[in-house]
Amino acid sequence: MPRDHRPARFIRVLLAEDQGMMRGALALLLGMEPDIEVVAQVAAGDAIVDAAQTHRPDVALLDIELPGMSGLDAAAELRDQVPDCRVLILTTFGRPGYLRRAMEAGAAGFLVKDGPVEELAACIRRVLTGETVIDPALAAAALSAGPNPLTARECDVLKASADGATVSDIASSLHLSESTVRNYLSAAIGKTGTRNRMEALREARQQGWL
């Protein structure tokens, strides 16, 4: 493109994706857009805020399932620490609970990874105008699914129960009594309609509540 046709200012994008091939492909394709510049790429969630503070992107494009910190948790930190940065969640997992959590974390959009890059670029531009951009099918699914029935503490206990942790292990890690842990686990099992804590954990993850 001739220099005099370039935009006066590029849209600065931070890209967080743990799969190197996907991250490189997205960066390359977005970089081909005439008004977008990928200024930072990270592979772990706990690197997002530092990169945003260093590179001051206009938009952060975040995967959810990242090592170190989830994209949803990073979105909440960006809202507090880099408030001028708009967040777009881009994920393989179009789970209704994830959408609700993304919106609660202050994300400006939520998209799944099966769309063309031109559509993604258009959404990046739209969120900078103040729009909220959500995958229509996922929005409908989230409305029909209803809110997360689990309390924050029940979610904490379920997450801590992964990898075969005992009730004693969970109580120690969360500074709770064992009887309190059992009560939270029992409540979570009841609310998810499952038979045991591992099924409850699996169901909660499948719904995007954790």
XYZ file of N, CA, C and O in Angstrom:
840
model
N 0.848 -1.203 0.000
C 0.000 0.000 0.000
C 0.877 1.245 0.000
O 1.837 1.339 0.757
N 0.589 2.227 -0.891
C 1.378 3.464 -0.897
C 1.321 4.133 0.466
O 0.307 4.098 1.150
N 2.403 4.758 0.838
C 2.511 5.356 2.157
C 1.398 6.358 2.435
O 0.864 6.422 3.544
N 1.005 7.132 1.421
C 0.008 8.165 1.679
C -1.402 7.593 1.863
O -2.326 8.323 2.175
N -1.587 6.277 1.672
C -2.875 5.648 1.894
C -2.936 4.917 3.228
O -3.951 4.348 3.577
N -1.869 4.913 3.972
C -1.860 4.230 5.262
C -2.602 5.070 6.302
O -2.631 6.296 6.219
N -3.244 4.397 7.283
C -3.930 5.169 8.331
C -2.940 5.965 9.155
O -1.770 5.597 9.274
N -3.413 7.075 9.701
C -2.529 7.924 10.506
C -2.064 7.187 11.755
O -0.979 7.432 12.257
N -2.895 6.259 12.248
C -2.542 5.546 13.475
C -3.018 4.105 13.380
O -4.165 3.841 13.063
N -2.110 3.177 13.645
C -2.483 1.767 13.658
C -3.257 1.425 14.924
O -3.075 2.038 15.977
N -4.115 0.411 14.823
C -4.735 -0.198 16.007
C -3.716 -1.178 16.581
O -3.312 -2.130 15.913
N -3.300 -0.920 17.807
C -2.270 -1.729 18.439
C -2.919 -2.919 19.154
O -3.823 -2.740 19.975
N -2.464 -4.125 18.820
C -3.088 -5.351 19.327
C -2.079 -6.192 20.101
O -0.947 -6.397 19.657
N -2.509 -6.658 21.267
C -1.761 -7.664 22.029
C -2.455 -8.999 21.817
O -3.677 -9.098 21.918
N -1.671 -10.032 21.539
C -2.209 -11.350 21.246
C -1.716 -12.348 22.284
O -0.506 -12.528 22.461
N -2.656 -12.995 22.990
C -2.311 -14.011 23.991
C -2.892 -15.347 23.562
O -4.110 -15.530 23.538
N -2.010 -16.274 23.210
C -2.402 -17.597 22.709
C -1.257 -18.563 23.007
O -0.105 -18.273 22.676
N -1.559 -19.691 23.654
C -0.482 -20.583 24.067
C 0.000 -21.510 22.961
O 1.090 -22.063 23.039
N -0.778 -21.706 21.915
C -0.346 -22.554 20.809
C 0.446 -21.712 19.812
O -0.092 -20.809 19.178
N 1.728 -22.031 19.708
C 2.623 -21.203 18.916
C 2.206 -21.052 17.464
O 2.292 -19.961 16.885
N 1.745 -22.132 16.844
C 1.364 -22.056 15.435
C 0.140 -21.164 15.251
O 0.097 -20.331 14.333
N -0.841 -21.319 16.137
C -2.039 -20.478 16.066
C -1.690 -19.014 16.318
O -2.170 -18.114 15.618
N -0.834 -18.773 17.308
C -0.442 -17.401 17.633
C 0.277 -16.755 16.455
O -0.016 -15.619 16.071
N 1.214 -17.490 15.858
C 1.956 -16.947 14.729
C 1.073 -16.675 13.526
O 1.221 -15.656 12.839
N 0.123 -17.593 13.261
C -0.773 -17.419 12.119
C -1.684 -16.214 12.317
O -1.886 -15.410 11.398
N -2.219 -16.070 13.533
C -3.092 -14.916 13.808
C -2.326 -13.604 13.682
O -2.827 -12.632 13.104
N -1.111 -13.593 14.236
C -0.299 -12.374 14.168
C -0.003 -12.009 12.718
O -0.075 -10.834 12.327
N 0.322 -13.014 11.906
C 0.632 -12.768 10.502
C -0.584 -12.242 9.745
O -0.499 -11.250 9.007
N -1.723 -12.893 9.958
C -2.930 -12.502 9.225
C -3.433 -11.128 9.661
O -3.828 -10.313 8.825
N -3.422 -10.876 10.964
C -3.856 -9.554 11.432
C -2.898 -8.469 10.958
O -3.309 -7.345 10.653
N -1.603 -8.804 10.909
C -0.611 -7.841 10.450
C -0.765 -7.457 8.995
O -0.216 -6.432 8.561
N -1.500 -8.260 8.234
C -1.749 -7.941 6.832
C -2.884 -6.934 6.656
O -3.068 -6.400 5.560
N -3.645 -6.711 7.744
C -4.689 -5.683 7.669
C -4.027 -4.307 7.632
O -3.039 -4.065 8.331
N -4.537 -3.379 6.843
C -3.840 -2.100 6.641
C -3.777 -1.204 7.878
O -2.935 -0.315 7.948
N -4.673 -1.448 8.854
C -4.747 -0.538 9.997
C -4.469 -1.224 11.332
O -4.743 -0.657 12.390
N -3.948 -2.458 11.311
C -3.717 -3.212 12.536
C -2.244 -3.591 12.668
O -1.618 -4.023 11.701
N -1.718 -3.421 13.861
C -0.334 -3.803 14.151
C -0.318 -4.644 15.428
O -0.808 -4.202 16.479
N 0.197 -5.876 15.346
C 0.344 -6.724 16.529
C 1.632 -6.302 17.233
O 2.734 -6.542 16.740
N 1.496 -5.664 18.390
C 2.655 -5.075 19.069
C 3.233 -5.995 20.135
O 4.349 -5.762 20.618
N 2.487 -7.043 20.527
C 2.989 -7.963 21.548
C 2.302 -9.308 21.399
O 1.111 -9.384 21.083
N 3.079 -10.375 21.631
C 2.551 -11.733 21.627
C 3.015 -12.432 22.901
O 4.209 -12.388 23.226
N 2.091 -13.074 23.615
C 2.455 -13.809 24.824
C 1.807 -15.182 24.779
O 0.767 -15.380 24.148
N 2.426 -16.141 25.495
C 1.946 -17.517 25.495
C 1.345 -17.925 26.832
O 0.831 -19.032 26.956
N 1.397 -17.054 27.831
C 0.909 -17.381 29.171
C 0.053 -16.249 29.715
O 0.319 -15.071 29.461
N -0.962 -16.625 30.484
C -1.878 -15.624 31.014
C -1.235 -14.648 31.967
O -1.591 -13.463 31.997
N -0.263 -15.123 32.758
C 0.346 -14.223 33.740
C 1.351 -13.262 33.124
O 1.947 -12.453 33.828
N 1.537 -13.330 31.798
C 2.404 -12.368 31.100
C 1.598 -11.247 30.447
O 2.170 -10.279 29.931
N 0.274 -11.347 30.480
C -0.572 -10.422 29.725
C -0.506 -8.995 30.267
O -0.290 -8.041 29.511
N -0.696 -8.833 31.565
C -0.761 -7.479 32.130
C 0.567 -6.752 31.956
O 0.597 -5.578 31.568
N 1.675 -7.440 32.235
C 2.991 -6.804 32.056
C 3.197 -6.374 30.610
O 3.693 -5.268 30.344
N 2.820 -7.240 29.666
C 2.983 -6.896 28.248
C 2.103 -5.709 27.882
O 2.511 -4.824 27.120
N 0.887 -5.663 28.432
C -0.012 -4.550 28.133
C 0.515 -3.242 28.714
O 0.415 -2.183 28.087
N 1.093 -3.304 29.903
C 1.641 -2.097 30.512
C 2.864 -1.600 29.747
O 3.112 -0.398 29.681
N 3.601 -2.532 29.161
C 4.797 -2.149 28.392
C 4.439 -1.612 27.013
O 4.972 -0.585 26.568
N 3.521 -2.282 26.303
C 3.255 -1.967 24.894
C 2.012 -1.122 24.673
O 1.806 -0.624 23.563
N 1.188 -0.947 25.713
C -0.012 -0.106 25.653
C -0.871 -0.397 24.415
O -1.122 0.465 23.575
N -1.368 -1.632 24.283
C -2.219 -1.946 23.134
C -3.593 -1.285 23.260
O -4.056 -0.967 24.357
N -4.238 -1.103 22.115
C -5.616 -0.628 22.099
C -6.579 -1.772 22.394
O -7.623 -1.581 23.008
N -6.219 -2.961 21.910
C -7.059 -4.149 22.064
C -6.185 -5.328 22.464
O -5.112 -5.538 21.899
N -6.660 -6.090 23.446
C -6.002 -7.345 23.826
C -6.887 -8.494 23.362
O -8.064 -8.567 23.713
N -6.317 -9.368 22.568
C -7.022 -10.528 22.031
C -6.570 -11.743 22.832
O -5.422 -12.181 22.712
N -7.457 -12.279 23.676
C -7.054 -13.270 24.668
C -7.752 -14.610 24.469
O -8.981 -14.668 24.341
N -6.970 -15.675 24.482
C -7.525 -17.012 24.600
C -7.956 -17.209 26.054
O -7.503 -16.479 26.942
N -8.816 -18.184 26.323
C -9.234 -18.446 27.701
C -8.280 -19.404 28.392
O -7.780 -19.138 29.480
N -8.020 -20.531 27.742
C -7.246 -21.598 28.377
C -5.760 -21.312 28.173
O -5.173 -21.708 27.167
N -5.168 -20.622 29.132
C -3.765 -20.255 29.075
C -3.044 -20.745 30.322
O -3.640 -20.793 31.399
N -1.768 -21.099 30.222
C -1.007 -21.455 31.426
C -0.762 -20.224 32.297
O -0.692 -19.105 31.798
N -0.691 -20.446 33.589
C -0.376 -19.360 34.516
C -1.593 -18.612 35.016
O -1.772 -18.424 36.210
N -2.457 -18.200 34.114
C -3.680 -17.467 34.458
C -4.613 -17.559 33.268
O -4.169 -17.473 32.120
N -5.894 -17.749 33.517
C -6.831 -17.834 32.402
C -7.012 -16.463 31.751
O -6.777 -15.416 32.375
N -7.440 -16.480 30.499
C -7.715 -15.221 29.824
C -8.814 -14.426 30.501
O -8.808 -13.193 30.459
N -9.750 -15.123 31.157
C -10.833 -14.429 31.863
C -10.302 -13.692 33.087
O -10.682 -12.544 33.348
N -9.420 -14.330 33.830
C -8.820 -13.660 34.990
C -7.934 -12.497 34.538
O -7.907 -11.437 35.163
N -7.210 -12.703 33.431
C -6.365 -11.633 32.909
C -7.205 -10.453 32.433
O -6.803 -9.291 32.587
N -8.379 -10.738 31.873
C -9.268 -9.655 31.424
C -9.673 -8.772 32.592
O -9.702 -7.541 32.480
N -9.973 -9.401 33.726
C -10.355 -8.625 34.913
C -9.192 -7.767 35.400
O -9.381 -6.613 35.804
N -7.972 -8.301 35.341
C -6.803 -7.515 35.759
C -6.544 -6.363 34.797
O -6.170 -5.255 35.219
N -6.717 -6.609 33.508
C -6.531 -5.533 32.531
C -7.542 -4.413 32.761
O -7.207 -3.231 32.649
N -8.771 -4.771 33.082
C -9.798 -3.759 33.354
C -9.357 -2.831 34.483
O -9.578 -1.621 34.426
N -8.698 -3.397 35.486
C -8.283 -2.606 36.636
C -6.970 -1.871 36.414
O -6.794 -0.742 36.877
N -6.028 -2.508 35.704
C -4.676 -1.961 35.609
C -4.370 -1.264 34.284
O -3.482 -0.405 34.229
N -5.052 -1.660 33.220
C -4.845 -1.008 31.913
C -6.239 -0.705 31.327
O -6.648 -1.297 30.331
N -6.978 0.197 31.952
C -8.388 0.388 31.596
C -8.625 0.897 30.179
O -9.736 0.746 29.653
N -7.626 1.490 29.554
C -7.797 1.975 28.185
C -7.749 0.850 27.154
O -8.064 1.077 25.980
N -7.344 -0.336 27.569
C -7.227 -1.469 26.655
C -8.548 -2.229 26.604
O -9.046 -2.693 27.623
N -9.106 -2.360 25.416
C -10.328 -3.147 25.231
C -9.956 -4.620 25.083
O -8.919 -4.945 24.483
N -10.784 -5.509 25.607
C -10.472 -6.937 25.594
C -11.466 -7.693 24.729
O -12.684 -7.543 24.864
N -10.918 -8.517 23.834
C -11.703 -9.458 23.042
C -11.281 -10.869 23.435
O -10.091 -11.199 23.354
N -12.223 -11.691 23.857
C -11.941 -13.088 24.154
C -12.150 -13.897 22.877
O -13.202 -13.819 22.243
N -11.143 -14.665 22.506
C -11.202 -15.507 21.303
C -10.868 -16.925 21.731
O -9.754 -17.188 22.178
N -11.822 -17.838 21.607
C -11.613 -19.160 22.179
C -12.190 -20.271 21.321
O -13.106 -20.046 20.518
N -11.644 -21.452 21.499
C -12.185 -22.646 20.860
C -13.442 -23.113 21.571
O -14.318 -23.736 20.974
N -13.531 -22.799 22.871
C -14.590 -23.347 23.707
C -15.733 -22.344 23.863
O -15.657 -21.440 24.685
N -16.777 -22.498 23.058
C -17.909 -21.591 23.117
C -18.904 -22.010 24.182
O -20.014 -22.445 23.860
N -18.519 -21.895 25.449
C -19.370 -22.339 26.549
C -20.122 -21.146 27.142
O -19.532 -20.097 27.378
N -21.425 -21.321 27.391
C -22.230 -20.194 27.891
C -21.667 -19.562 29.159
O -21.673 -18.333 29.301
N -21.180 -20.383 30.085
C -20.638 -19.841 31.328
C -19.426 -18.962 31.095
O -19.197 -17.988 31.813
N -18.624 -19.316 30.089
C -17.459 -18.496 29.756
C -17.881 -17.108 29.310
O -17.246 -16.107 29.639
N -18.957 -17.043 28.524
C -19.421 -15.739 28.043
C -19.840 -14.854 29.212
O -19.459 -13.684 29.285
N -20.605 -15.406 30.128
C -21.031 -14.622 31.287
C -19.835 -14.136 32.097
O -19.786 -12.981 32.530
N -18.870 -15.015 32.306
C -17.689 -14.632 33.079
C -16.867 -13.575 32.345
O -16.300 -12.666 32.964
N -16.798 -13.683 31.010
C -16.060 -12.691 30.226
C -16.687 -11.311 30.363
O -15.989 -10.303 30.545
N -18.006 -11.249 30.298
C -18.690 -9.969 30.419
C -18.518 -9.391 31.828
O -18.326 -8.187 32.001
N -18.572 -10.268 32.834
C -18.353 -9.807 34.213
C -16.936 -9.280 34.411
O -16.699 -8.398 35.247
N -15.988 -9.828 33.640
C -14.592 -9.386 33.741
C -14.329 -8.115 32.944
O -13.204 -7.607 32.938
N -15.350 -7.612 32.249
C -15.185 -6.370 31.514
C -14.792 -6.523 30.062
O -14.424 -5.536 29.409
N -14.868 -7.735 29.522
C -14.509 -7.935 28.116
C -15.489 -7.198 27.203
O -16.675 -7.079 27.507
N -14.965 -6.710 26.086
C -15.795 -5.995 25.118
C -16.338 -6.919 24.038
O -17.170 -6.506 23.226
N -15.868 -8.160 24.025
C -16.344 -9.078 23.007
C -15.943 -10.506 23.308
O -15.025 -10.767 24.092
N -16.656 -11.436 22.673
C -16.407 -12.859 22.863
C -16.685 -13.552 21.537
O -17.816 -13.539 21.046
N -15.643 -14.154 20.968
C -15.760 -14.806 19.671
C -15.138 -16.195 19.723
O -14.208 -16.437 20.496
N -15.649 -17.098 18.898
C -15.031 -18.409 18.778
C -14.084 -18.397 17.582
O -14.192 -17.545 16.692
N -13.158 -19.368 17.571
C -12.052 -19.330 16.622
C -12.372 -19.909 15.241
O -11.449 -20.250 14.515
N -13.635 -20.020 14.881
C -13.938 -20.635 13.579
C -14.339 -19.619 12.522
O -14.796 -19.980 11.446
N -14.164 -18.339 12.809
C -14.523 -17.308 11.839
C -13.326 -16.855 11.016
O -12.173 -17.098 11.378
N -13.567 -16.190 9.904
C -12.481 -15.670 9.072
C -11.759 -14.513 9.747
O -12.350 -13.793 10.560
N -10.495 -14.321 9.407
C -9.714 -13.268 10.047
C -10.265 -11.886 9.705
O -10.143 -10.949 10.493
N -10.893 -11.747 8.538
C -11.485 -10.457 8.172
C -12.591 -10.071 9.162
O -12.741 -8.905 9.517
N -13.357 -11.077 9.602
C -14.401 -10.811 10.591
C -13.792 -10.433 11.934
O -14.289 -9.536 12.621
N -12.709 -11.113 12.300
C -12.021 -10.781 13.545
C -11.489 -9.358 13.492
O -11.625 -8.594 14.457
N -10.887 -8.986 12.377
C -10.359 -7.627 12.229
C -11.482 -6.596 12.336
O -11.330 -5.544 12.970
N -12.631 -6.909 11.748
C -13.771 -5.997 11.827
C -14.245 -5.849 13.272
O -14.607 -4.755 13.713
N -14.220 -6.951 14.020
C -14.639 -6.890 15.425
C -13.652 -6.076 16.258
O -14.054 -5.358 17.182
N -12.371 -6.182 15.959
C -11.371 -5.363 16.647
C -11.677 -3.887 16.439
O -11.638 -3.083 17.374
N -12.015 -3.534 15.222
C -12.352 -2.131 14.933
C -13.627 -1.708 15.660
O -13.731 -0.591 16.163
N -14.588 -2.613 15.715
C -15.882 -2.279 16.324
C -15.767 -2.039 17.830
O -16.391 -1.125 18.361
N -14.978 -2.859 18.512
C -14.887 -2.659 19.968
C -14.200 -1.341 20.292
O -14.461 -0.747 21.347
N -13.369 -0.851 19.379
C -12.726 0.445 19.619
C -13.700 1.612 19.476
O -13.416 2.707 19.942
N -14.843 1.372 18.838
C -15.865 2.413 18.740
C -16.817 2.368 19.929
O -17.758 3.156 19.999
N -16.581 1.407 20.842
C -17.434 1.295 22.016
C -18.458 0.180 21.952
O -19.218 -0.034 22.896
N -18.494 -0.550 20.835
C -19.439 -1.652 20.705
C -19.016 -2.848 21.554
O -17.832 -3.045 21.848
N -19.993 -3.678 21.896
C -19.735 -4.992 22.472
C -20.063 -6.024 21.398
O -21.155 -5.989 20.817
N -19.121 -6.910 21.131
C -19.268 -7.863 20.029
C -19.303 -9.283 20.597
O -18.345 -9.729 21.228
N -20.413 -9.986 20.355
C -20.581 -11.336 20.889
C -21.059 -12.262 19.776
O -21.949 -11.895 18.993
N -20.481 -13.441 19.716
C -20.924 -14.461 18.766
C -22.422 -14.715 18.978
O -22.842 -15.050 20.081
N -23.261 -14.541 17.949
C -24.718 -14.619 18.135
C -25.202 -15.957 18.677
O -26.076 -16.006 19.549
N -24.654 -17.067 18.165
C -25.085 -18.385 18.631
C -24.742 -18.579 20.098
O -25.520 -19.152 20.869
N -23.588 -18.083 20.497
C -23.176 -18.227 21.886
C -24.027 -17.354 22.799
O -24.371 -17.755 23.912
N -24.384 -16.184 22.333
C -25.247 -15.310 23.129
C -26.591 -15.974 23.391
O -27.121 -15.942 24.509
N -27.160 -16.613 22.370
C -28.443 -17.303 22.539
C -28.305 -18.468 23.516
O -29.174 -18.690 24.366
N -27.200 -19.213 23.407
C -26.981 -20.349 24.304
C -26.825 -19.881 25.746
O -27.316 -20.524 26.681
N -26.146 -18.753 25.946
C -25.929 -18.239 27.296
C -27.250 -17.814 27.935
O -27.487 -18.040 29.119
N -28.128 -17.229 27.131
C -29.428 -16.807 27.661
C -30.273 -18.007 28.080
O -30.955 -17.985 29.107
N -30.222 -19.074 27.285
C -31.024 -20.252 27.597
C -30.437 -21.051 28.748
O -31.160 -21.738 29.475
N -29.112 -20.967 28.942
C -28.457 -21.755 29.988
C -28.695 -21.188 31.371
O -28.672 -21.912 32.365
N -28.923 -19.884 31.486
C -29.131 -19.269 32.792
C -27.806 -19.003 33.492
O -26.727 -19.352 33.007
N -27.870 -18.401 34.679
C -26.652 -18.023 35.404
C -25.970 -19.214 36.064
O -26.553 -20.290 36.223
N -24.733 -19.009 36.457
C -23.972 -20.013 37.195
C -24.627 -20.225 38.567
O -24.730 -19.295 39.358
N -25.059 -21.456 38.879
C -25.714 -21.691 40.169
C -24.743 -21.813 41.340
O -25.166 -21.813 42.494
N -23.457 -21.944 41.034
C -22.459 -22.166 42.080
C -21.987 -20.847 42.687
O -21.797 -19.866 41.971
N -21.793 -20.835 43.988
C -21.211 -19.665 44.632
C -19.703 -19.627 44.346
O -19.111 -20.625 43.903
N -19.096 -18.490 44.613
C -17.657 -18.357 44.394
C -16.878 -19.375 45.219
O -15.895 -19.963 44.757
N -17.321 -19.609 46.463
C -16.607 -20.552 47.324
C -16.795 -21.985 46.852
O -15.867 -22.800 46.933
N -17.974 -22.321 46.364
C -18.191 -23.657 45.807
C -17.307 -23.881 44.583
O -16.766 -24.980 44.386
N -17.147 -22.841 43.771
C -16.236 -22.941 42.622
C -14.802 -23.161 43.091
O -14.073 -23.990 42.523
N -14.381 -22.426 44.117
C -13.024 -22.579 44.648
C -12.778 -24.008 45.118
O -11.723 -24.597 44.839
N -13.747 -24.561 45.837
C -13.585 -25.915 46.383
C -13.557 -26.947 45.262
O -12.761 -27.888 45.296
N -14.411 -26.776 44.256
C -14.391 -27.711 43.133
C -13.056 -27.664 42.400
O -12.484 -28.707 42.060
N -12.571 -26.457 42.133
C -11.279 -26.338 41.440
C -10.159 -26.963 42.254
O -9.262 -27.611 41.709
N -10.214 -26.791 43.564
C -9.171 -27.350 44.429
C -9.261 -28.866 44.531
O -8.306 -29.519 44.952
N -10.404 -29.437 44.137
C -10.578 -30.882 44.246
C -10.008 -31.637 43.055
O -10.025 -32.868 43.025
N -9.516 -30.927 42.061
C -8.940 -31.573 40.887
C -7.669 -32.336 41.257
O -7.074 -32.125 42.310
N -7.285 -33.244 40.361
C -6.030 -34.002 40.515
C -6.015 -34.857 41.771
O -4.963 -35.070 42.389
N -7.189 -35.318 42.177
C -7.249 -36.265 43.280
C -7.009 -35.701 44.660
O -6.693 -36.446 45.592
N -7.147 -34.412 44.842
C -6.937 -33.810 46.164
C -7.958 -34.353 47.156
O -9.127 -34.521 46.836
N -7.512 -34.635 48.359
C -8.409 -35.115 49.409
C -9.130 -33.932 50.057
O -8.745 -32.765 49.863
N -10.142 -34.236 50.853
C -10.843 -33.190 51.592
C -9.866 -32.443 52.497
O -9.911 -31.214 52.626
N -8.951 -33.197 53.103
C -7.935 -32.573 53.952
C -7.042 -31.627 53.157
O -6.721 -30.521 53.615
N -6.646 -32.056 51.948
C -5.816 -31.207 51.079
C -6.543 -29.908 50.729
O -5.962 -28.816 50.767
N -7.815 -30.045 50.366
C -8.610 -28.875 49.977
C -8.761 -27.917 51.156
O -8.595 -26.700 51.022
N -9.069 -28.494 52.323
C -9.239 -27.664 53.521
C -7.965 -26.891 53.828
O -8.005 -25.696 54.152
N -6.840 -27.553 53.697
C -5.557 -26.902 53.984
C -5.260 -25.802 52.980
O -4.835 -24.696 53.357
N -5.498 -26.070 51.688
C -5.154 -25.082 50.653
C -6.054 -23.857 50.701
O -5.628 -22.755 50.347
N -7.298 -24.039 51.143
C -8.250 -22.919 51.163
C -8.483 -22.352 52.564
O -9.297 -21.445 52.739
N -7.769 -22.909 53.544
C -7.884 -22.440 54.940
C -9.319 -22.566 55.445
O -9.889 -21.626 56.016
N -9.904 -23.740 55.205
C -11.251 -24.040 55.659
C -11.218 -25.294 56.524
O -10.272 -26.076 56.477
N -12.268 -25.506 57.275
C -12.372 -26.763 58.017
C -12.820 -27.862 57.053
O -13.431 -27.590 56.007
N -12.533 -29.104 57.414
C -12.915 -30.222 56.548
C -14.433 -30.333 56.433
O -14.958 -30.653 55.362
N -15.150 -30.045 57.508
C -16.609 -30.117 57.445
C -17.176 -29.053 56.506
O -18.143 -29.307 55.771
N -16.548 -27.879 56.489
C -16.994 -26.821 55.573
C -16.743 -27.221 54.130
O -17.593 -27.001 53.253
N -15.591 -27.831 53.875
C -15.282 -28.317 52.524
C -16.321 -29.341 52.084
O -16.829 -29.291 50.955
N -16.654 -30.269 52.975
C -17.649 -31.290 52.628
C -19.001 -30.651 52.313
O -19.712 -31.076 51.394
N -19.363 -29.636 53.070
C -20.635 -28.948 52.821
C -20.642 -28.268 51.455
O -21.634 -28.335 50.717
N -19.538 -27.601 51.106
C -19.449 -26.947 49.803
C -19.499 -27.972 48.677
O -20.160 -27.766 47.648
N -18.776 -29.084 48.842
C -18.772 -30.124 47.811
C -20.171 -30.719 47.652
O -20.629 -30.944 46.520
N -20.837 -30.968 48.754
C -22.196 -31.524 48.692
C -23.138 -30.570 47.979
O -23.960 -30.987 47.141
N -23.011 -29.264 48.273
C -23.855 -28.267 47.607
C -23.574 -28.225 46.110
O -24.505 -28.155 45.288
N -22.296 -28.290 45.735
C -21.925 -28.241 44.320
C -22.430 -29.473 43.579
O -22.907 -29.374 42.434
N -22.350 -30.630 44.213
C -22.844 -31.864 43.594
C -24.351 -31.765 43.377
O -24.874 -32.117 42.306
N -25.063 -31.250 44.377
C -26.502 -31.093 44.245
C -26.888 -30.120 43.145
O -27.790 -30.387 42.347
N -26.203 -28.997 43.075
C -26.547 -27.967 42.083
C -26.222 -28.397 40.656
O -26.866 -27.930 39.709
N -25.211 -29.232 40.491
C -24.849 -29.694 39.146
C -25.594 -30.966 38.756
O -25.470 -31.435 37.626
N -26.360 -31.550 39.692
C -27.122 -32.747 39.391
C -26.259 -33.961 39.104
O -26.612 -34.807 38.275
N -25.121 -34.036 39.787
C -24.174 -35.123 39.548
C -24.097 -36.029 40.777
O -24.737 -35.778 41.800
N -23.268 -37.086 40.663
C -23.235 -38.088 41.723
C -22.052 -37.942 42.675
O -22.084 -38.480 43.783
N -21.004 -37.250 42.227
C -19.827 -37.113 43.074
C -19.065 -35.859 42.657
O -19.417 -35.197 41.676
N -18.014 -35.546 43.412
C -17.333 -34.266 43.169
C -16.599 -34.235 41.843
O -16.488 -33.186 41.220
N -16.096 -35.387 41.367
C -15.399 -35.378 40.083
C -16.377 -35.130 38.941
O -16.063 -34.412 37.991
N -17.574 -35.719 39.031
C -18.597 -35.433 38.024
C -19.032 -33.971 38.101
O -19.270 -33.327 37.075
N -19.128 -33.454 39.328
C -19.505 -32.049 39.499
C -18.451 -31.131 38.894
O -18.781 -30.126 38.237
N -17.183 -31.462 39.113
C -16.089 -30.675 38.540
C -16.151 -30.710 37.017
O -16.025 -29.664 36.350
N -16.375 -31.897 36.459
C -16.439 -32.039 35.002
C -17.610 -31.251 34.416
O -17.476 -30.559 33.404
N -18.772 -31.336 35.067
C -19.951 -30.616 34.582
C -19.746 -29.099 34.668
O -20.108 -28.356 33.739
N -19.175 -28.644 35.765
C -18.946 -27.203 35.932
C -17.974 -26.682 34.880
O -18.150 -25.579 34.352
N -16.963 -27.464 34.572
C -16.021 -27.051 33.521
C -16.696 -27.046 32.152
O -16.456 -26.153 31.337
N -17.511 -28.077 31.899
C -18.186 -28.166 30.620
C -19.114 -26.972 30.397
O -19.242 -26.461 29.289
N -19.733 -26.494 31.462
C -20.628 -25.345 31.366
C -19.885 -24.022 31.345
O -20.491 -22.980 31.071
N -18.588 -24.060 31.624
C -17.824 -22.808 31.651
C -17.984 -22.035 32.946
O -17.707 -20.835 33.005
N -18.395 -22.716 34.023
C -18.570 -22.039 35.320
C -17.267 -21.904 36.068
O -17.176 -21.114 37.017
N -16.252 -22.677 35.693
C -14.948 -22.612 36.379
C -13.895 -22.037 35.449
O -13.951 -22.266 34.240
